[in-house]
Amino acid sequence: MKSFDVVIIGAGAAGLMCAISAGSRGKSVLVLEHARKVGRKILMSGGGRCNFTNMYTEPDNFLSQNPHFCKSALSQFTQWDFIAMVEKHGIPYHEKTLGQLFCDNSSKDIVDLLLSECQAVSVDIRTRAEVTAIEPLASGFQVNCGSQSFRGQSLVVATGGLSIPSMGPHGFGYKIAEQLGLSMVKTRAALVPFVMDKQWQSCFSELSGSSLDVVATAGHQSFREGMLFTHKGLSGPAILQISSYWRSGEKVTLDLLPNTDIAAELITARESSPNIYLRTWLARLVTKRMAEAFCRHWFEDLPLHQLSNKKIQEIATKINHLSIMPNSTEGYKTAEVTLGGVNTDHLSSKSMMVQDIPGLYFIGETVDVTGHLGGFNFQWAWASGWAAGQHL
Ligand code: FDA
C-alpha cells in the first residue's frame, strides 16, 4: 500500500487548493478524483467564465448553523490572496457587478492555474479514481479506490455537495462523516430557482425570459438584484439568493419596482393624466409585455380617473409588496450549492480538522458553510482548502 503524507478525496476547488497548500509545505500529496477530469464544477461555473471570488467577501456572506465558523479560514486565505494567484498566472479578469470577479476568457484558466500550482509542488493527481471506503488505522487512514488502496497520514474529504446529480456519485463525504459518528446539519438545495403553482405560472410563464430589478425578501433577509421569469416560476440572482433563506411553506415578498412608490405615483398620475389607461401608464415603468401581462392577470385595465384610492392601494401592494408562496424549488438538479453538511461543531475552524479524530479534515461544500451567490462559494473552497493544507 503506497503511503502519502496527505490523501485528498475530490479534485474540485477545495481539494486542489488544499493540495497546493500542503504541497507547498513539502508534504507528499495524493488527490483522488472519481471523474475523468478535475474541477468540473469550476469549468461549468459562472456561465463558463468562473466567478472565482468576490472583492467584498465578509463572513456575513455565508450561511451556517455557526455563523462564526468561517471567519478563521476566510482570514487565513482572503479574496486578495486568490486574486494575487490569478494575476501571477496572467489570467485576464473583470468585475461584472457587486464585486464579482470573472475570467475574461474561460473557466478553464482557473483549472489550469490550479493544475500548474499542483504540478509545481509535485502533487500526484489521479482521475477516474473513485474512493469507495476509508478506514482509520492506528496511525493515519486507509483509502480504498477500486482494486487499489493508499495510506495517508492525513485524510482530507473534499467531495462537495449534492447539486447537479448528473455529475456522478454524490454525498460520499457525508457517508464518511456518518460512518465516523459526526453529526450533520440537514442538507437542502440552495441558490436554486423557485417553482410556482399553476395560478402564478400562468402569468410568469407568459413573461418567461423577461427580467427586472427587484428586492426579494424572506424573513429578515433581503436582496436587491435581477429577477427572471421562467416557464416554471422565478429565477435570476435575487431569487437564487433568497432561496437559501426560504423554507417550504413560507412566503417571499417581492418589490417589483424598488425605486417607485406606486401608490403616490398613481395618485399624482390620476390628477395629471386621468384618461390614460393603467396598462399604458405601467408600460412607462416596466416593459410593455409586463404591463400587458400584469393587467391581464392581476389588474383591471381602467383609465386612471376610474381608479379609487382602494384600487390604487391594491395595485401598489401587488407591485411593491407582492407576496408569493413558492410551491418548491427546482431542487438539486439545478441548484448551485448544498446548504447544510458536516456540522461545524466537530471541526476546528482554524484547521478544518475533526477535533476528536486527529488527521481527518473536511473542507469546501461538504461542510455546513454556504456562500451567497457571487463568487463566495469558491472563496470558501479556496480558504477552507488552504487552511487545512497549512495545518495538516
Ligand atoms: P466540488 O463539487 O467542486 O468538488 C468535489 C469533487 O469531489 C468532484 O470533482 C467530485 O467528482 C469528487 N468526488 C466526489 N465523490 C468522490 C469520491 N467518492 N471519490 C473521488 N472523488 C469524488 N460558485 C462560485 O463561487 N462562483 C460561481 O461562478 C459558481 N458557479 C456555479 C455554477 C454551477 C452550475 C454550479 C453547480 C455551482 C456553481 N458554484 C459557483 C458553486 C461551486 O461550484 C461550489 O461551491 C464549489 O465547486 C465547491 O467546491 P468543492 O471542492 O467543495 O466541491
PDB file of N, CA and C and ligand atoms in Angstrom, residues 8-16 32-35 37-42 44-47 49-53 102 129-132 145 158-161 163-164 167 169-173 191 334-337 363-366 372-381 384, ligand 1:
ATOM      1  N   ILE A   8      -6.131  13.319  -0.454  1.00  0.00           N
ATOM      2  CA  ILE A   8      -7.290  14.208  -0.567  1.00  0.00           C
ATOM      3  C   ILE A   8      -8.307  13.530  -1.470  1.00  0.00           C
ATOM      4  N   ILE A   9      -9.555  13.426  -1.007  1.00  0.00           N
ATOM      5  CA  ILE A   9     -10.606  12.834  -1.846  1.00  0.00           C
ATOM      6  C   ILE A   9     -11.373  13.974  -2.497  1.00  0.00           C
ATOM      7  N   GLY A  10     -11.284  14.074  -3.836  1.00  0.00           N
ATOM      8  CA  GLY A  10     -12.005  15.103  -4.587  1.00  0.00           C
ATOM      9  C   GLY A  10     -11.079  16.174  -5.136  1.00  0.00           C
ATOM     10  N   ALA A  11     -11.033  16.268  -6.475  1.00  0.00           N
ATOM     11  CA  ALA A  11     -10.218  17.310  -7.124  1.00  0.00           C
ATOM     12  C   ALA A  11     -11.120  18.416  -7.645  1.00  0.00           C
ATOM     13  N   GLY A  12     -11.902  18.995  -6.720  1.00  0.00           N
ATOM     14  CA  GLY A  12     -12.664  20.206  -7.026  1.00  0.00           C
ATOM     15  C   GLY A  12     -11.867  21.408  -6.534  1.00  0.00           C
ATOM     16  N   ALA A  13     -12.556  22.514  -6.374  1.00  0.00           N
ATOM     17  CA  ALA A  13     -11.884  23.745  -5.959  1.00  0.00           C
ATOM     18  C   ALA A  13     -11.185  23.585  -4.608  1.00  0.00           C
ATOM     19  N   ALA A  14     -11.897  22.999  -3.647  1.00  0.00           N
ATOM     20  CA  ALA A  14     -11.335  22.893  -2.293  1.00  0.00           C
ATOM     21  C   ALA A  14     -10.175  21.896  -2.262  1.00  0.00           C
ATOM     22  N   GLY A  15     -10.390  20.728  -2.877  1.00  0.00           N
ATOM     23  CA  GLY A  15      -9.357  19.685  -2.837  1.00  0.00           C
ATOM     24  C   GLY A  15      -8.066  20.132  -3.513  1.00  0.00           C
ATOM     25  N   LEU A  16      -8.187  20.771  -4.672  1.00  0.00           N
ATOM     26  CA  LEU A  16      -6.971  21.195  -5.392  1.00  0.00           C
ATOM     27  C   LEU A  16      -6.240  22.297  -4.615  1.00  0.00           C
ATOM     28  N   LEU A  32      -7.336  12.040  -5.180  1.00  0.00           N
ATOM     29  CA  LEU A  32      -8.110  11.026  -5.902  1.00  0.00           C
ATOM     30  C   LEU A  32      -9.422  11.626  -6.366  1.00  0.00           C
ATOM     31  N   GLU A  33      -9.686  11.535  -7.664  1.00  0.00           N
ATOM     32  CA  GLU A  33     -10.881  12.147  -8.254  1.00  0.00           C
ATOM     33  C   GLU A  33     -11.626  11.109  -9.082  1.00  0.00           C
ATOM     34  N   HIS A  34     -12.912  10.943  -8.792  1.00  0.00           N
ATOM     35  CA  HIS A  34     -13.642   9.872  -9.491  1.00  0.00           C
ATOM     36  C   HIS A  34     -13.881  10.202 -10.961  1.00  0.00           C
ATOM     37  N   ALA A  35     -13.990  11.506 -11.289  1.00  0.00           N
ATOM     38  CA  ALA A  35     -14.322  11.869 -12.673  1.00  0.00           C
ATOM     39  C   ALA A  35     -13.098  11.742 -13.586  1.00  0.00           C
ATOM     40  N   LYS A  37     -12.088  14.182 -15.432  1.00  0.00           N
ATOM     41  CA  LYS A  37     -11.380  15.473 -15.421  1.00  0.00           C
ATOM     42  C   LYS A  37     -11.462  16.086 -14.039  1.00  0.00           C
ATOM     43  N   VAL A  38     -10.504  16.923 -13.691  1.00  0.00           N
ATOM     44  CA  VAL A  38     -10.578  17.614 -12.400  1.00  0.00           C
ATOM     45  C   VAL A  38     -11.392  18.907 -12.586  1.00  0.00           C
ATOM     46  N   GLY A  39     -11.893  19.427 -11.473  1.00  0.00           N
ATOM     47  CA  GLY A  39     -12.521  20.758 -11.459  1.00  0.00           C
ATOM     48  C   GLY A  39     -13.705  20.940 -12.383  1.00  0.00           C
ATOM     49  N   ARG A  40     -14.569  19.900 -12.475  1.00  0.00           N
ATOM     50  CA  ARG A  40     -15.681  20.015 -13.430  1.00  0.00           C
ATOM     51  C   ARG A  40     -16.653  21.142 -13.061  1.00  0.00           C
ATOM     52  N   LYS A  41     -16.855  21.362 -11.770  1.00  0.00           N
ATOM     53  CA  LYS A  41     -17.786  22.452 -11.396  1.00  0.00           C
ATOM     54  C   LYS A  41     -17.173  23.812 -11.674  1.00  0.00           C
ATOM     55  N   ILE A  42     -15.839  23.881 -11.586  1.00  0.00           N
ATOM     56  CA  ILE A  42     -15.180  25.154 -11.924  1.00  0.00           C
ATOM     57  C   ILE A  42     -15.428  25.426 -13.400  1.00  0.00           C
ATOM     58  N   MET A  44     -17.856  24.542 -15.325  1.00  0.00           N
ATOM     59  CA  MET A  44     -19.229  24.913 -15.693  1.00  0.00           C
ATOM     60  C   MET A  44     -19.686  26.193 -14.988  1.00  0.00           C
ATOM     61  N   SER A  45     -18.852  26.725 -14.097  1.00  0.00           N
ATOM     62  CA  SER A  45     -19.309  27.840 -13.260  1.00  0.00           C
ATOM     63  C   SER A  45     -19.333  29.162 -14.014  1.00  0.00           C
ATOM     64  N   GLY A  46     -20.124  30.073 -13.461  1.00  0.00           N
ATOM     65  CA  GLY A  46     -20.151  31.453 -13.971  1.00  0.00           C
ATOM     66  C   GLY A  46     -20.433  31.511 -15.463  1.00  0.00           C
ATOM     67  N   GLY A  47     -21.288  30.604 -15.951  1.00  0.00           N
ATOM     68  CA  GLY A  47     -21.619  30.593 -17.379  1.00  0.00           C
ATOM     69  C   GLY A  47     -20.390  30.336 -18.239  1.00  0.00           C
ATOM     70  N   ARG A  49     -17.340  31.234 -17.332  1.00  0.00           N
ATOM     71  CA  ARG A  49     -16.267  32.208 -17.075  1.00  0.00           C
ATOM     72  C   ARG A  49     -15.869  32.254 -15.599  1.00  0.00           C
ATOM     73  N   CYS A  50     -16.350  31.339 -14.800  1.00  0.00           N
ATOM     74  CA  CYS A  50     -15.994  31.189 -13.387  1.00  0.00           C
ATOM     75  C   CYS A  50     -15.947  32.506 -12.604  1.00  0.00           C
ATOM     76  N   ASN A  51     -16.964  32.702 -11.803  1.00  0.00           N
ATOM     77  CA  ASN A  51     -16.954  33.842 -10.863  1.00  0.00           C
ATOM     78  C   ASN A  51     -16.106  33.372  -9.677  1.00  0.00           C
ATOM     79  N   PHE A  52     -14.777  33.573  -9.788  1.00  0.00           N
ATOM     80  CA  PHE A  52     -13.842  32.873  -8.904  1.00  0.00           C
ATOM     81  C   PHE A  52     -13.711  33.442  -7.498  1.00  0.00           C
ATOM     82  N   THR A  53     -14.102  34.685  -7.290  1.00  0.00           N
ATOM     83  CA  THR A  53     -14.146  35.224  -5.919  1.00  0.00           C
ATOM     84  C   THR A  53     -14.988  36.493  -5.925  1.00  0.00           C
ATOM     85  N   PHE A 102     -14.851  37.682 -12.590  1.00  0.00           N
ATOM     86  CA  PHE A 102     -14.988  36.630 -13.594  1.00  0.00           C
ATOM     87  C   PHE A 102     -13.755  36.611 -14.496  1.00  0.00           C
ATOM     88  N   ALA A 129     -10.716   7.802 -10.365  1.00  0.00           N
ATOM     89  CA  ALA A 129     -10.335   7.094  -9.147  1.00  0.00           C
ATOM     90  C   ALA A 129     -11.381   7.378  -8.078  1.00  0.00           C
ATOM     91  N   GLU A 130     -12.399   6.554  -8.064  1.00  0.00           N
ATOM     92  CA  GLU A 130     -13.477   6.771  -7.089  1.00  0.00           C
ATOM     93  C   GLU A 130     -13.157   6.081  -5.770  1.00  0.00           C
ATOM     94  N   VAL A 131     -13.163   6.837  -4.719  1.00  0.00           N
ATOM     95  CA  VAL A 131     -12.918   6.261  -3.398  1.00  0.00           C
ATOM     96  C   VAL A 131     -14.225   5.646  -2.918  1.00  0.00           C
ATOM     97  N   THR A 132     -14.159   4.393  -2.500  1.00  0.00           N
ATOM     98  CA  THR A 132     -15.395   3.708  -2.103  1.00  0.00           C
ATOM     99  C   THR A 132     -15.455   3.470  -0.596  1.00  0.00           C
ATOM    100  N   CYS A 145      -9.784   2.428  -3.277  1.00  0.00           N
ATOM    101  CA  CYS A 145     -10.113   3.069  -4.543  1.00  0.00           C
ATOM    102  C   CYS A 145     -10.007   1.988  -5.612  1.00  0.00           C
ATOM    103  N   ALA A 158     -12.955  16.229   0.466  1.00  0.00           N
ATOM    104  CA  ALA A 158     -13.307  17.428  -0.319  1.00  0.00           C
ATOM    105  C   ALA A 158     -14.234  17.010  -1.447  1.00  0.00           C
ATOM    106  N   THR A 159     -15.290  16.252  -1.071  1.00  0.00           N
ATOM    107  CA  THR A 159     -16.126  15.603  -2.091  1.00  0.00           C
ATOM    108  C   THR A 159     -17.340  16.435  -2.507  1.00  0.00           C
ATOM    109  N   GLY A 160     -17.458  17.667  -1.995  1.00  0.00           N
ATOM    110  CA  GLY A 160     -18.520  18.559  -2.464  1.00  0.00           C
ATOM    111  C   GLY A 160     -19.890  18.201  -1.922  1.00  0.00           C
ATOM    112  N   GLY A 161     -20.933  18.792  -2.561  1.00  0.00           N
ATOM    113  CA  GLY A 161     -22.299  18.615  -2.065  1.00  0.00           C
ATOM    114  C   GLY A 161     -23.136  17.742  -2.985  1.00  0.00           C
ATOM    115  N   SER A 163     -25.476  18.977  -5.364  1.00  0.00           N
ATOM    116  CA  SER A 163     -26.080  19.602  -6.544  1.00  0.00           C
ATOM    117  C   SER A 163     -25.589  18.966  -7.852  1.00  0.00           C
ATOM    118  N   ILE A 164     -26.390  19.107  -8.881  1.00  0.00           N
ATOM    119  CA  ILE A 164     -26.124  18.540 -10.215  1.00  0.00           C
ATOM    120  C   ILE A 164     -25.859  17.033 -10.120  1.00  0.00           C
ATOM    121  N   MET A 167     -23.769  14.728 -12.401  1.00  0.00           N
ATOM    122  CA  MET A 167     -22.300  14.725 -12.460  1.00  0.00           C
ATOM    123  C   MET A 167     -21.662  13.522 -11.768  1.00  0.00           C
ATOM    124  N   PRO A 169     -21.430  10.300  -8.570  1.00  0.00           N
ATOM    125  CA  PRO A 169     -21.770   9.926  -7.197  1.00  0.00           C
ATOM    126  C   PRO A 169     -21.613  11.118  -6.269  1.00  0.00           C
ATOM    127  N   HIS A 170     -22.596  11.304  -5.431  1.00  0.00           N
ATOM    128  CA  HIS A 170     -22.565  12.441  -4.527  1.00  0.00           C
ATOM    129  C   HIS A 170     -22.807  11.982  -3.093  1.00  0.00           C
ATOM    130  N   GLY A 171     -22.341  12.786  -2.191  1.00  0.00           N
ATOM    131  CA  GLY A 171     -22.665  12.525  -0.793  1.00  0.00           C
ATOM    132  C   GLY A 171     -21.701  11.574  -0.118  1.00  0.00           C
ATOM    133  N   PHE A 172     -20.554  11.275  -0.779  1.00  0.00           N
ATOM    134  CA  PHE A 172     -19.610  10.334  -0.149  1.00  0.00           C
ATOM    135  C   PHE A 172     -19.032  10.932   1.142  1.00  0.00           C
ATOM    136  N   GLY A 173     -18.779  12.227   1.117  1.00  0.00           N
ATOM    137  CA  GLY A 173     -18.233  12.893   2.319  1.00  0.00           C
ATOM    138  C   GLY A 173     -19.188  12.783   3.493  1.00  0.00           C
ATOM    139  N   LEU A 191     -29.389  28.326  -3.664  1.00  0.00           N
ATOM    140  CA  LEU A 191     -29.090  29.066  -4.901  1.00  0.00           C
ATOM    141  C   LEU A 191     -29.791  28.357  -6.057  1.00  0.00           C
ATOM    142  N   THR A 334     -30.824  21.680 -10.412  1.00  0.00           N
ATOM    143  CA  THR A 334     -30.289  22.942 -10.937  1.00  0.00           C
ATOM    144  C   THR A 334     -29.640  23.798  -9.847  1.00  0.00           C
ATOM    145  N   ALA A 335     -29.637  23.326  -8.608  1.00  0.00           N
ATOM    146  CA  ALA A 335     -29.084  24.140  -7.512  1.00  0.00           C
ATOM    147  C   ALA A 335     -27.581  24.339  -7.691  1.00  0.00           C
ATOM    148  N   GLU A 336     -27.097  25.532  -7.346  1.00  0.00           N
ATOM    149  CA  GLU A 336     -25.645  25.744  -7.417  1.00  0.00           C
ATOM    150  C   GLU A 336     -24.927  25.138  -6.224  1.00  0.00           C
ATOM    151  N   VAL A 337     -25.609  25.093  -5.092  1.00  0.00           N
ATOM    152  CA  VAL A 337     -24.930  24.577  -3.892  1.00  0.00           C
ATOM    153  C   VAL A 337     -25.882  23.802  -2.986  1.00  0.00           C
ATOM    154  N   ILE A 363     -13.439  19.843   4.109  1.00  0.00           N
ATOM    155  CA  ILE A 363     -13.303  21.201   3.542  1.00  0.00           C
ATOM    156  C   ILE A 363     -14.341  21.430   2.436  1.00  0.00           C
ATOM    157  N   GLY A 364     -14.490  22.695   2.056  1.00  0.00           N
ATOM    158  CA  GLY A 364     -15.355  23.058   0.922  1.00  0.00           C
ATOM    159  C   GLY A 364     -16.830  22.848   1.220  1.00  0.00           C
ATOM    160  N   GLU A 365     -17.541  22.438   0.182  1.00  0.00           N
ATOM    161  CA  GLU A 365     -19.002  22.361   0.264  1.00  0.00           C
ATOM    162  C   GLU A 365     -19.509  21.235   1.162  1.00  0.00           C
ATOM    163  N   THR A 366     -18.670  20.264   1.499  1.00  0.00           N
ATOM    164  CA  THR A 366     -19.120  19.186   2.402  1.00  0.00           C
ATOM    165  C   THR A 366     -19.459  19.728   3.784  1.00  0.00           C
ATOM    166  N   HIS A 372     -23.307  33.136  -0.279  1.00  0.00           N
ATOM    167  CA  HIS A 372     -24.246  33.811  -1.177  1.00  0.00           C
ATOM    168  C   HIS A 372     -23.774  33.586  -2.616  1.00  0.00           C
ATOM    169  N   LEU A 373     -24.635  33.963  -3.540  1.00  0.00           N
ATOM    170  CA  LEU A 373     -24.267  33.950  -4.960  1.00  0.00           C
ATOM    171  C   LEU A 373     -23.253  35.073  -5.207  1.00  0.00           C
ATOM    172  N   GLY A 374     -22.255  34.822  -6.044  1.00  0.00           N
ATOM    173  CA  GLY A 374     -21.368  35.934  -6.397  1.00  0.00           C
ATOM    174  C   GLY A 374     -19.895  35.659  -6.174  1.00  0.00           C
ATOM    175  N   GLY A 375     -19.483  34.386  -6.189  1.00  0.00           N
ATOM    176  CA  GLY A 375     -18.064  34.075  -6.030  1.00  0.00           C
ATOM    177  C   GLY A 375     -17.708  33.664  -4.614  1.00  0.00           C
ATOM    178  N   PHE A 376     -18.677  33.721  -3.702  1.00  0.00           N
ATOM    179  CA  PHE A 376     -18.395  33.429  -2.295  1.00  0.00           C
ATOM    180  C   PHE A 376     -18.169  31.940  -2.058  1.00  0.00           C
ATOM    181  N   ASN A 377     -18.860  31.088  -2.831  1.00  0.00           N
ATOM    182  CA  ASN A 377     -18.677  29.648  -2.597  1.00  0.00           C
ATOM    183  C   ASN A 377     -17.291  29.186  -3.008  1.00  0.00           C
ATOM    184  N   PHE A 378     -16.775  29.739  -4.106  1.00  0.00           N
ATOM    185  CA  PHE A 378     -15.382  29.401  -4.442  1.00  0.00           C
ATOM    186  C   PHE A 378     -14.432  29.971  -3.395  1.00  0.00           C
ATOM    187  N   GLN A 379     -14.701  31.186  -2.918  1.00  0.00           N
ATOM    188  CA  GLN A 379     -13.788  31.745  -1.914  1.00  0.00           C
ATOM    189  C   GLN A 379     -13.744  30.852  -0.673  1.00  0.00           C
ATOM    190  N   TRP A 380     -14.914  30.279  -0.316  1.00  0.00           N
ATOM    191  CA  TRP A 380     -14.917  29.356   0.828  1.00  0.00           C
ATOM    192  C   TRP A 380     -14.100  28.097   0.495  1.00  0.00           C
ATOM    193  N   ALA A 381     -14.248  27.598  -0.730  1.00  0.00           N
ATOM    194  CA  ALA A 381     -13.484  26.404  -1.130  1.00  0.00           C
ATOM    195  C   ALA A 381     -11.982  26.697  -1.059  1.00  0.00           C
ATOM    196  N   SER A 384     -11.003  27.340   2.865  1.00  0.00           N
ATOM    197  CA  SER A 384     -11.015  26.162   3.744  1.00  0.00           C
ATOM    198  C   SER A 384      -9.949  25.162   3.292  1.00  0.00           C
TER     199      SER A 384
HETATM  200  P1  FDA B   1     -16.739  20.144  -5.919  1.00  0.00           P
HETATM  201  O1  FDA B   1     -18.095  19.624  -6.044  1.00  0.00           O
HETATM  202  O2  FDA B   1     -16.282  21.264  -6.749  1.00  0.00           O
HETATM  203  O3  FDA B   1     -15.647  19.028  -5.931  1.00  0.00           O
HETATM  204  C1  FDA B   1     -15.827  17.764  -5.344  1.00  0.00           C
HETATM  205  C2  FDA B   1     -15.062  16.751  -6.162  1.00  0.00           C
HETATM  206  O4  FDA B   1     -15.055  15.505  -5.469  1.00  0.00           O
HETATM  207  C3  FDA B   1     -15.700  16.497  -7.507  1.00  0.00           C
HETATM  208  O5  FDA B   1     -14.755  16.671  -8.516  1.00  0.00           O
HETATM  209  C4  FDA B   1     -16.201  15.060  -7.427  1.00  0.00           C
HETATM  210  O6  FDA B   1     -16.150  14.407  -8.664  1.00  0.00           O
HETATM  211  C5  FDA B   1     -15.215  14.478  -6.423  1.00  0.00           C
HETATM  212  N1  FDA B   1     -15.731  13.283  -5.703  1.00  0.00           N
HETATM  213  C6  FDA B   1     -16.916  13.135  -5.082  1.00  0.00           C
HETATM  214  N2  FDA B   1     -17.020  11.929  -4.527  1.00  0.00           N
HETATM  215  C7  FDA B   1     -15.856  11.291  -4.810  1.00  0.00           C
HETATM  216  C8  FDA B   1     -15.352  10.005  -4.484  1.00  0.00           C
HETATM  217  N3  FDA B   1     -16.061   9.120  -3.772  1.00  0.00           N
HETATM  218  N4  FDA B   1     -14.112   9.662  -4.913  1.00  0.00           N
HETATM  219  C9  FDA B   1     -13.365  10.548  -5.640  1.00  0.00           C
HETATM  220  N5  FDA B   1     -13.796  11.771  -5.974  1.00  0.00           N
HETATM  221  C10 FDA B   1     -15.020  12.143  -5.547  1.00  0.00           C
HETATM  222  N6  FDA B   1     -19.532  29.195  -7.025  1.00  0.00           N
HETATM  223  C11 FDA B   1     -18.917  30.388  -7.140  1.00  0.00           C
HETATM  224  O7  FDA B   1     -18.316  30.866  -6.180  1.00  0.00           O
HETATM  225  N7  FDA B   1     -18.920  31.055  -8.340  1.00  0.00           N
HETATM  226  C12 FDA B   1     -19.557  30.561  -9.451  1.00  0.00           C
HETATM  227  O8  FDA B   1     -19.498  31.149 -10.530  1.00  0.00           O
HETATM  228  C13 FDA B   1     -20.277  29.339  -9.309  1.00  0.00           C
HETATM  229  N8  FDA B   1     -20.985  28.825 -10.355  1.00  0.00           N
HETATM  230  C14 FDA B   1     -21.597  27.608 -10.236  1.00  0.00           C
HETATM  231  C15 FDA B   1     -22.327  27.097 -11.310  1.00  0.00           C
HETATM  232  C16 FDA B   1     -22.940  25.847 -11.212  1.00  0.00           C
HETATM  233  C17 FDA B   1     -23.769  25.324 -12.357  1.00  0.00           C
HETATM  234  C18 FDA B   1     -22.805  25.091 -10.012  1.00  0.00           C
HETATM  235  C19 FDA B   1     -23.431  23.721  -9.877  1.00  0.00           C
HETATM  236  C20 FDA B   1     -22.098  25.615  -8.934  1.00  0.00           C
HETATM  237  C21 FDA B   1     -21.501  26.873  -9.019  1.00  0.00           C
HETATM  238  N9  FDA B   1     -20.802  27.417  -7.948  1.00  0.00           N
HETATM  239  C22 FDA B   1     -20.198  28.661  -8.082  1.00  0.00           C
HETATM  240  C23 FDA B   1     -20.617  26.661  -6.680  1.00  0.00           C
HETATM  241  C24 FDA B   1     -19.216  25.989  -6.682  1.00  0.00           C
HETATM  242  O9  FDA B   1     -19.068  25.259  -7.890  1.00  0.00           O
HETATM  243  C25 FDA B   1     -19.057  25.062  -5.487  1.00  0.00           C
HETATM  244  O10 FDA B   1     -19.335  25.764  -4.300  1.00  0.00           O
HETATM  245  C26 FDA B   1     -17.633  24.523  -5.433  1.00  0.00           C
HETATM  246  O11 FDA B   1     -17.350  23.819  -6.625  1.00  0.00           O
HETATM  247  C27 FDA B   1     -17.435  23.611  -4.247  1.00  0.00           C
HETATM  248  O12 FDA B   1     -16.125  23.099  -4.316  1.00  0.00           O
HETATM  249  P2  FDA B   1     -15.734  21.720  -3.627  1.00  0.00           P
HETATM  250  O13 FDA B   1     -14.328  21.473  -3.997  1.00  0.00           O
HETATM  251  O14 FDA B   1     -16.128  21.728  -2.202  1.00  0.00           O
HETATM  252  O15 FDA B   1     -16.685  20.641  -4.330  1.00  0.00           O
END
